[in-house]
CSV table of C-alpha atoms in Angstrom, one decimal:
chain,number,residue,atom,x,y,z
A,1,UNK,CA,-7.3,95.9,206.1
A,2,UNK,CA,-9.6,98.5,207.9
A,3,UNK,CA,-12.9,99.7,206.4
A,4,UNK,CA,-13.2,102.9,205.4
A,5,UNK,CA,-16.5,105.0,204.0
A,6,UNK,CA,-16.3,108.8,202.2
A,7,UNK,CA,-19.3,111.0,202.1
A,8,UNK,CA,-18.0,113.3,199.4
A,9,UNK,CA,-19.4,115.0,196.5
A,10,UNK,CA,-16.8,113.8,194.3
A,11,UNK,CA,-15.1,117.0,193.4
A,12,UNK,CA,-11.0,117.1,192.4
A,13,UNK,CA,-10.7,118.3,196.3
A,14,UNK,CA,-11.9,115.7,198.0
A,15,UNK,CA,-10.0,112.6,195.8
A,16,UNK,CA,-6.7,114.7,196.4
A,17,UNK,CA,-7.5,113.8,200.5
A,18,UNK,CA,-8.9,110.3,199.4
A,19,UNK,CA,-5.9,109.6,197.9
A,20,UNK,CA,-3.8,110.4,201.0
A,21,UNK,CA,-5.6,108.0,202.7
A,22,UNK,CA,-5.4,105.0,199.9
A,23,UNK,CA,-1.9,105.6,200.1
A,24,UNK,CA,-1.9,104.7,203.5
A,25,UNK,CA,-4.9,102.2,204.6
A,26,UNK,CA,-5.5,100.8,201.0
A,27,UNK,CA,-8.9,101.4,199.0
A,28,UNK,CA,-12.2,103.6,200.3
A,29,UNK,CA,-15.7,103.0,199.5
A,30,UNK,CA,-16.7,106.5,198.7
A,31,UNK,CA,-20.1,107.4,198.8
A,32,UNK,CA,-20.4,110.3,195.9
A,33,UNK,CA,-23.6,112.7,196.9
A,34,UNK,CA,-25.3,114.3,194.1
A,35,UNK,CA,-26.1,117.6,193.6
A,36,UNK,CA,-28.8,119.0,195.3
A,37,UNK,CA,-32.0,120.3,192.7
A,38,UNK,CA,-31.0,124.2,192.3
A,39,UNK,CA,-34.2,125.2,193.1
A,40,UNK,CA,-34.6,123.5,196.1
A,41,UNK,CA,-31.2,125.3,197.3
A,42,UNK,CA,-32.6,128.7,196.2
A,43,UNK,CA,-36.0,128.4,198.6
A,44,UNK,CA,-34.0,127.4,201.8
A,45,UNK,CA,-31.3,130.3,201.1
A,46,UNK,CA,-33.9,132.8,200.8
A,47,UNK,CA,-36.1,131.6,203.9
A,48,UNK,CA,-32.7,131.7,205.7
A,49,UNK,CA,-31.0,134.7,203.9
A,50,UNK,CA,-33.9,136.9,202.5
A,51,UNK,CA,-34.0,137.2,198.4
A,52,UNK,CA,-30.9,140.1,198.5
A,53,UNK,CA,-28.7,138.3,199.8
A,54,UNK,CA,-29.1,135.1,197.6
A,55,UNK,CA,-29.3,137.5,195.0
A,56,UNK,CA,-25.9,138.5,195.7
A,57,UNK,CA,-24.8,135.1,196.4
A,58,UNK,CA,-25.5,134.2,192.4
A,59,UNK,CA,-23.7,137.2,191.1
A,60,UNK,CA,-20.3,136.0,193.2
A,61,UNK,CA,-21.3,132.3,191.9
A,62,UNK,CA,-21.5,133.8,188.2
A,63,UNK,CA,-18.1,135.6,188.9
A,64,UNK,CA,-16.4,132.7,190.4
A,65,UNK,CA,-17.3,130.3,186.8
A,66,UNK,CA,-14.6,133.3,185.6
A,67,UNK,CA,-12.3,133.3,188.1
A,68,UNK,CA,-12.2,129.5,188.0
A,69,UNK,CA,-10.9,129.7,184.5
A,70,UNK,CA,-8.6,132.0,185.2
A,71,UNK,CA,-6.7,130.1,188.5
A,72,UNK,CA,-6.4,127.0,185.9
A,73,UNK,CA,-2.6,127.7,185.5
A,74,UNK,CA,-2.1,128.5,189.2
A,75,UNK,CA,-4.3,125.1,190.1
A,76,UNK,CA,-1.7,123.0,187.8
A,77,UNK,CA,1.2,124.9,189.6
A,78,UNK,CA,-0.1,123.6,193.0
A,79,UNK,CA,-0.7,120.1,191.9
A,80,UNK,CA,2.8,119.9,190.6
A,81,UNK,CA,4.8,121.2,193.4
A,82,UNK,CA,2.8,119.6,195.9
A,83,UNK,CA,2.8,116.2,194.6
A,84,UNK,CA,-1.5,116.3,194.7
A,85,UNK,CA,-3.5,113.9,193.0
A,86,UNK,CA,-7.3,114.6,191.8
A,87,UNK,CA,-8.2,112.0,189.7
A,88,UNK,CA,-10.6,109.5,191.2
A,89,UNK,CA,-8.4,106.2,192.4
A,90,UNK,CA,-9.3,103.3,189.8
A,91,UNK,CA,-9.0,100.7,193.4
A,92,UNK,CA,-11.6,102.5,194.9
A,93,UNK,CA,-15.0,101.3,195.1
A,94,UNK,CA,-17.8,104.4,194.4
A,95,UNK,CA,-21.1,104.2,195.3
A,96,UNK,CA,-23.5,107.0,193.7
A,97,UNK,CA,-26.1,107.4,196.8
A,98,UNK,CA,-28.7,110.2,195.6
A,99,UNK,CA,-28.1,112.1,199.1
A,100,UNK,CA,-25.8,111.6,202.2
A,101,UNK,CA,-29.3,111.5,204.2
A,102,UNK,CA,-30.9,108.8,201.3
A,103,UNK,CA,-31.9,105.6,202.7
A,104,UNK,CA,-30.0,104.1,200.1
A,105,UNK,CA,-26.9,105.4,201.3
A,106,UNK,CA,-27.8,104.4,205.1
A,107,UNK,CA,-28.3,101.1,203.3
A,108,UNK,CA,-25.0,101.2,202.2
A,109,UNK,CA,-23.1,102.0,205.3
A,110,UNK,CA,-25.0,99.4,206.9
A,111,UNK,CA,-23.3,96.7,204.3
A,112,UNK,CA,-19.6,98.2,205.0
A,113,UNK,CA,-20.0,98.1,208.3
A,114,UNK,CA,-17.1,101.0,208.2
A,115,UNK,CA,-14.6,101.4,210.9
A,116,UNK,CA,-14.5,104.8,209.8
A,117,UNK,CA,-16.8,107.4,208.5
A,118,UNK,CA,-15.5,110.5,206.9
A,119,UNK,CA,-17.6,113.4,205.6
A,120,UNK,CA,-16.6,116.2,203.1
A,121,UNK,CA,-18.5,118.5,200.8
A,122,UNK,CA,-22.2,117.5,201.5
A,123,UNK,CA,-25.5,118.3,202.2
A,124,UNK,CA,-25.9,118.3,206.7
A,125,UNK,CA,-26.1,114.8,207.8
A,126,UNK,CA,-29.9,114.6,209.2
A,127,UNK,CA,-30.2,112.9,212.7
A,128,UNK,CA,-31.9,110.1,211.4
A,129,UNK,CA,-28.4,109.4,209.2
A,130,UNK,CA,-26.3,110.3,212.0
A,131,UNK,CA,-27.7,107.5,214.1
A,132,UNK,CA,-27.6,104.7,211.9
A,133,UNK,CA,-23.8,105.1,211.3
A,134,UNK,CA,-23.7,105.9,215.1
A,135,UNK,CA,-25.4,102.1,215.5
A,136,UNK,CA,-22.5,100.9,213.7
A,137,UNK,CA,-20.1,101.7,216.3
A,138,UNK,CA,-18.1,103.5,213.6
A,139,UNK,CA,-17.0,107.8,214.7
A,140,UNK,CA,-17.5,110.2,211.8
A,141,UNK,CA,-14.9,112.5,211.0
A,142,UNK,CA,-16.0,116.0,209.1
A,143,UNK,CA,-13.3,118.3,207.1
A,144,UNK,CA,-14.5,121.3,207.4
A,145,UNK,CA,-12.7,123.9,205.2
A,146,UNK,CA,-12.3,126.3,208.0
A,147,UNK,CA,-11.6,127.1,211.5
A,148,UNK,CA,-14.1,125.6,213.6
A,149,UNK,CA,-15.7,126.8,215.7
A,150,UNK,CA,-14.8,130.4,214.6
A,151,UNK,CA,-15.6,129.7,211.0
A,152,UNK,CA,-18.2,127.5,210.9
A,153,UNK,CA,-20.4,127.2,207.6
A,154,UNK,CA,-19.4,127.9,204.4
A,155,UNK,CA,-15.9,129.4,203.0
A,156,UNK,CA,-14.2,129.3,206.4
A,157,UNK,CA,-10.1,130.2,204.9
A,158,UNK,CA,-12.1,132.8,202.9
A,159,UNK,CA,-13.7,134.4,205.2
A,160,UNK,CA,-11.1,134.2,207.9
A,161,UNK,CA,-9.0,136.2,205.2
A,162,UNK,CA,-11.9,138.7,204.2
A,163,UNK,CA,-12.0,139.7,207.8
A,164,UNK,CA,-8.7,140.4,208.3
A,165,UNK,CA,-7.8,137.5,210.6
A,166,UNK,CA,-5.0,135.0,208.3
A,167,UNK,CA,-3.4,133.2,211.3
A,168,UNK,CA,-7.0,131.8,211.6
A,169,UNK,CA,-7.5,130.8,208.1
A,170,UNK,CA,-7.3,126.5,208.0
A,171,UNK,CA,-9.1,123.0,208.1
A,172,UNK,CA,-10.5,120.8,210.5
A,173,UNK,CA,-11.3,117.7,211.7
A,174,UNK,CA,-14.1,117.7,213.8
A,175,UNK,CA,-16.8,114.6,215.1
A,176,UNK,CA,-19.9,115.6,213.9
A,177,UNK,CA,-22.8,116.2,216.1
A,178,UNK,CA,-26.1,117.3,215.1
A,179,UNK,CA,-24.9,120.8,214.8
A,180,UNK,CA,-23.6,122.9,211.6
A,181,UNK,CA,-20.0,122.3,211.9
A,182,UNK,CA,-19.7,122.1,216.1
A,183,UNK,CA,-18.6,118.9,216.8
A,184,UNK,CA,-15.6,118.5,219.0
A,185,UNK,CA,-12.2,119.2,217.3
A,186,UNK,CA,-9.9,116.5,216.5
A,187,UNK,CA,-7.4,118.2,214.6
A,188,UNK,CA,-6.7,121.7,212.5
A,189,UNK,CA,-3.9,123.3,210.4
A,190,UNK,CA,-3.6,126.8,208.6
A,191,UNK,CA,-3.2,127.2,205.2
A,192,UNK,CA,-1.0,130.0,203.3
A,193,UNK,CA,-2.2,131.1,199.9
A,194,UNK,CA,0.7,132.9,198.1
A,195,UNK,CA,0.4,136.2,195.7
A,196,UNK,CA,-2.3,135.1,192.7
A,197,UNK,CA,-4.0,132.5,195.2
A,198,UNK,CA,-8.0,133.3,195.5
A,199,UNK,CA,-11.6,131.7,195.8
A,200,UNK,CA,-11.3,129.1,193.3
A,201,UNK,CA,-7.8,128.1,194.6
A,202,UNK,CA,-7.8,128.1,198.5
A,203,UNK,CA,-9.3,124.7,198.4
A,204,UNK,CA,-6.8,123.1,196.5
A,205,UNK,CA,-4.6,124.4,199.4
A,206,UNK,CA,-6.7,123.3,201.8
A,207,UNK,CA,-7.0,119.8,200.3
A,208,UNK,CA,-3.1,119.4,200.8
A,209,UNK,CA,-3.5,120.9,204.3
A,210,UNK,CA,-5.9,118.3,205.2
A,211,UNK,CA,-3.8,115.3,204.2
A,212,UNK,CA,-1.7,115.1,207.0
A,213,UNK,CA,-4.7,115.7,209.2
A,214,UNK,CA,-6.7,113.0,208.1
A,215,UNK,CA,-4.2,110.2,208.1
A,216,UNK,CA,-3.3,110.8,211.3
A,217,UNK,CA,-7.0,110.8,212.5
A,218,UNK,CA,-8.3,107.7,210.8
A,219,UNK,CA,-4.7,106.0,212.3
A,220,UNK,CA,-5.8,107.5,215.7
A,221,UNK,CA,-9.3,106.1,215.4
A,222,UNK,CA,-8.3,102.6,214.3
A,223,UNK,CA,-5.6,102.7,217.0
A,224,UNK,CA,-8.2,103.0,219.9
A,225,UNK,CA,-6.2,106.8,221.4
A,226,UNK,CA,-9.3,109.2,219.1
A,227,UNK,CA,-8.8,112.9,221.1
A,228,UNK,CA,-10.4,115.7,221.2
A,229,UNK,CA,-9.4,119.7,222.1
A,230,UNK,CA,-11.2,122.6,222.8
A,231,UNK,CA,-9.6,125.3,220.9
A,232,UNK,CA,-11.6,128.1,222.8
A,233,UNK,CA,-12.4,130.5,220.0
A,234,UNK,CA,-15.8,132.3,219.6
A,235,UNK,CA,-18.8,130.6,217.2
A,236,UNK,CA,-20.0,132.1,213.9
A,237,UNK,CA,-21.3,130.8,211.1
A,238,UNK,CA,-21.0,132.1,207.3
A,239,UNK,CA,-22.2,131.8,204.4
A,240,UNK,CA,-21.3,132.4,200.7
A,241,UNK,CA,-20.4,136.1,199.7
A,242,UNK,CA,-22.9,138.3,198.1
A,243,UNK,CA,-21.1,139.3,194.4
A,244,UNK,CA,-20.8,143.1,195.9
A,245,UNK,CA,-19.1,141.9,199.4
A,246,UNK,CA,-16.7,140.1,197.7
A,247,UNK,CA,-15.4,142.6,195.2
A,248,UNK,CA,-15.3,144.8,198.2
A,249,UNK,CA,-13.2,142.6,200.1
A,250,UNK,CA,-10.8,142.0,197.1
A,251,UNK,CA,-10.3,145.7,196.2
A,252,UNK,CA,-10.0,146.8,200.0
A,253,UNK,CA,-7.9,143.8,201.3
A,254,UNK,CA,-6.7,142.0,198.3
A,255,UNK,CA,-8.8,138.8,199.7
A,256,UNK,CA,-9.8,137.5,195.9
């Protein structure tokens, strides 16, 4: 039975893509980051971003706790007719690690010896992390919720939708290099959010568009015949919407 290690943060998204893959290669270790201290977050945004922006950025958070509540029905509709799964799987082993970039969780890799190394939802594996996985011999696979490298970052099917440009709103499989989102692409797929689809529930539509992805690159990987494509579109990367760009966006475009 192949060994296979999650970096996740644990959220209903990424056990609906960890369950894919127990169905097919049996149990995951999965390595559950936690939350980054909110303070910490706010100083590197604003160094980055400048304090408007950010400021911004915690109105469309505070907005998005709303909207959340109100995509609960639409949520349980996609669940249902997509056959998705979000509860943790009781065969899985999980590991609580602190952060992806923790010795602890280096630690940890280093006992699984993984054949595999998949990454989803957390903090930018530091260099020092990337090698010792590299040192086991053992490729590491980011799903990035987005078109790569056109919509590198944060909220890539958003924002491919917010600027107008659906046939490029997806996921990815990408290796990950030292970069934010740039590694070389394995795989991608688009996603199509229907009438009462927004923000809170593109990533349950992502989640089943990576299923099919990911399967087939862990089989690929532990099969020895791993490729990679250029899919030669230009680099950007985004971050989250500022409260007034998104409300914008939804009453010009109808992108919610």
């Amino acid at each position: 039975m192949p060994v296979l290690a999650a970096l996740t943060n644990g959220s209903p998204h990424s056990w609906i893509i960890l369950n894919a893959l127990v169905a097919r290669f049996g149990p995951v270790t999965v390595l559950v980051e936690e939350k980054e201290p909110r303070g910490a977050v706010l100083r590197r945004r604003i160094r980055r971003q400048g304090l408007l922006r950010v400021a911004g950025q915690l109105g469309f958070v505070a907005l998005q706790r709303l909207l959340a509540r109100r995509a609960r029905r639409r949520i349980r509709e996609i669940l249902a007719s997509r056959g998705l799964d979000p509860r943790p799987h009781p065969g899985c082993e999980v590991v609580q690690v602190g952060s992806v970039n923790s010795q602890a969780c280096r630690a940890e890799l280093g006992r699984l010896k993984p054949d595999v190394v998949l990454v989803f939802g957390t903090r930018i594996l530091r260099r020092e992390t990337l090698q010792a996985i590299q040192a086991l011999h053992a490729p590491v696979l980011n799903l990035h919720s987005g078109i790569t490298p056109k919509y590198r970052g944060q909220a890539g099917g958003y924002w491919a939708l917010a600027m107008g440009d659906p046939e490029h709103a997806g996921v990815t499989v990408h290796l990950v290099d030292e970069g934010v989102d740039t590694g070389a692409v394995i795989a991608q797929a688009p996603f199509r959010p229907e009438p009462g689809d927004s923000f809170p529930t593109y990533f349950y539509l992502q989640a089943d568009a990576f299923r099919p992805l990911v399967v087939q690159a862990v089989e690929d990987v532990l099969q020895g015949r791993l490729s990679t494509w250029d899919p030669g579109l230009p680099s950007a990367q985004y971050f989250h919407p500022t409260l007034w760009g998104y409300v914008w966006t939804g009453l010009r475009r109808g992108v919610w």
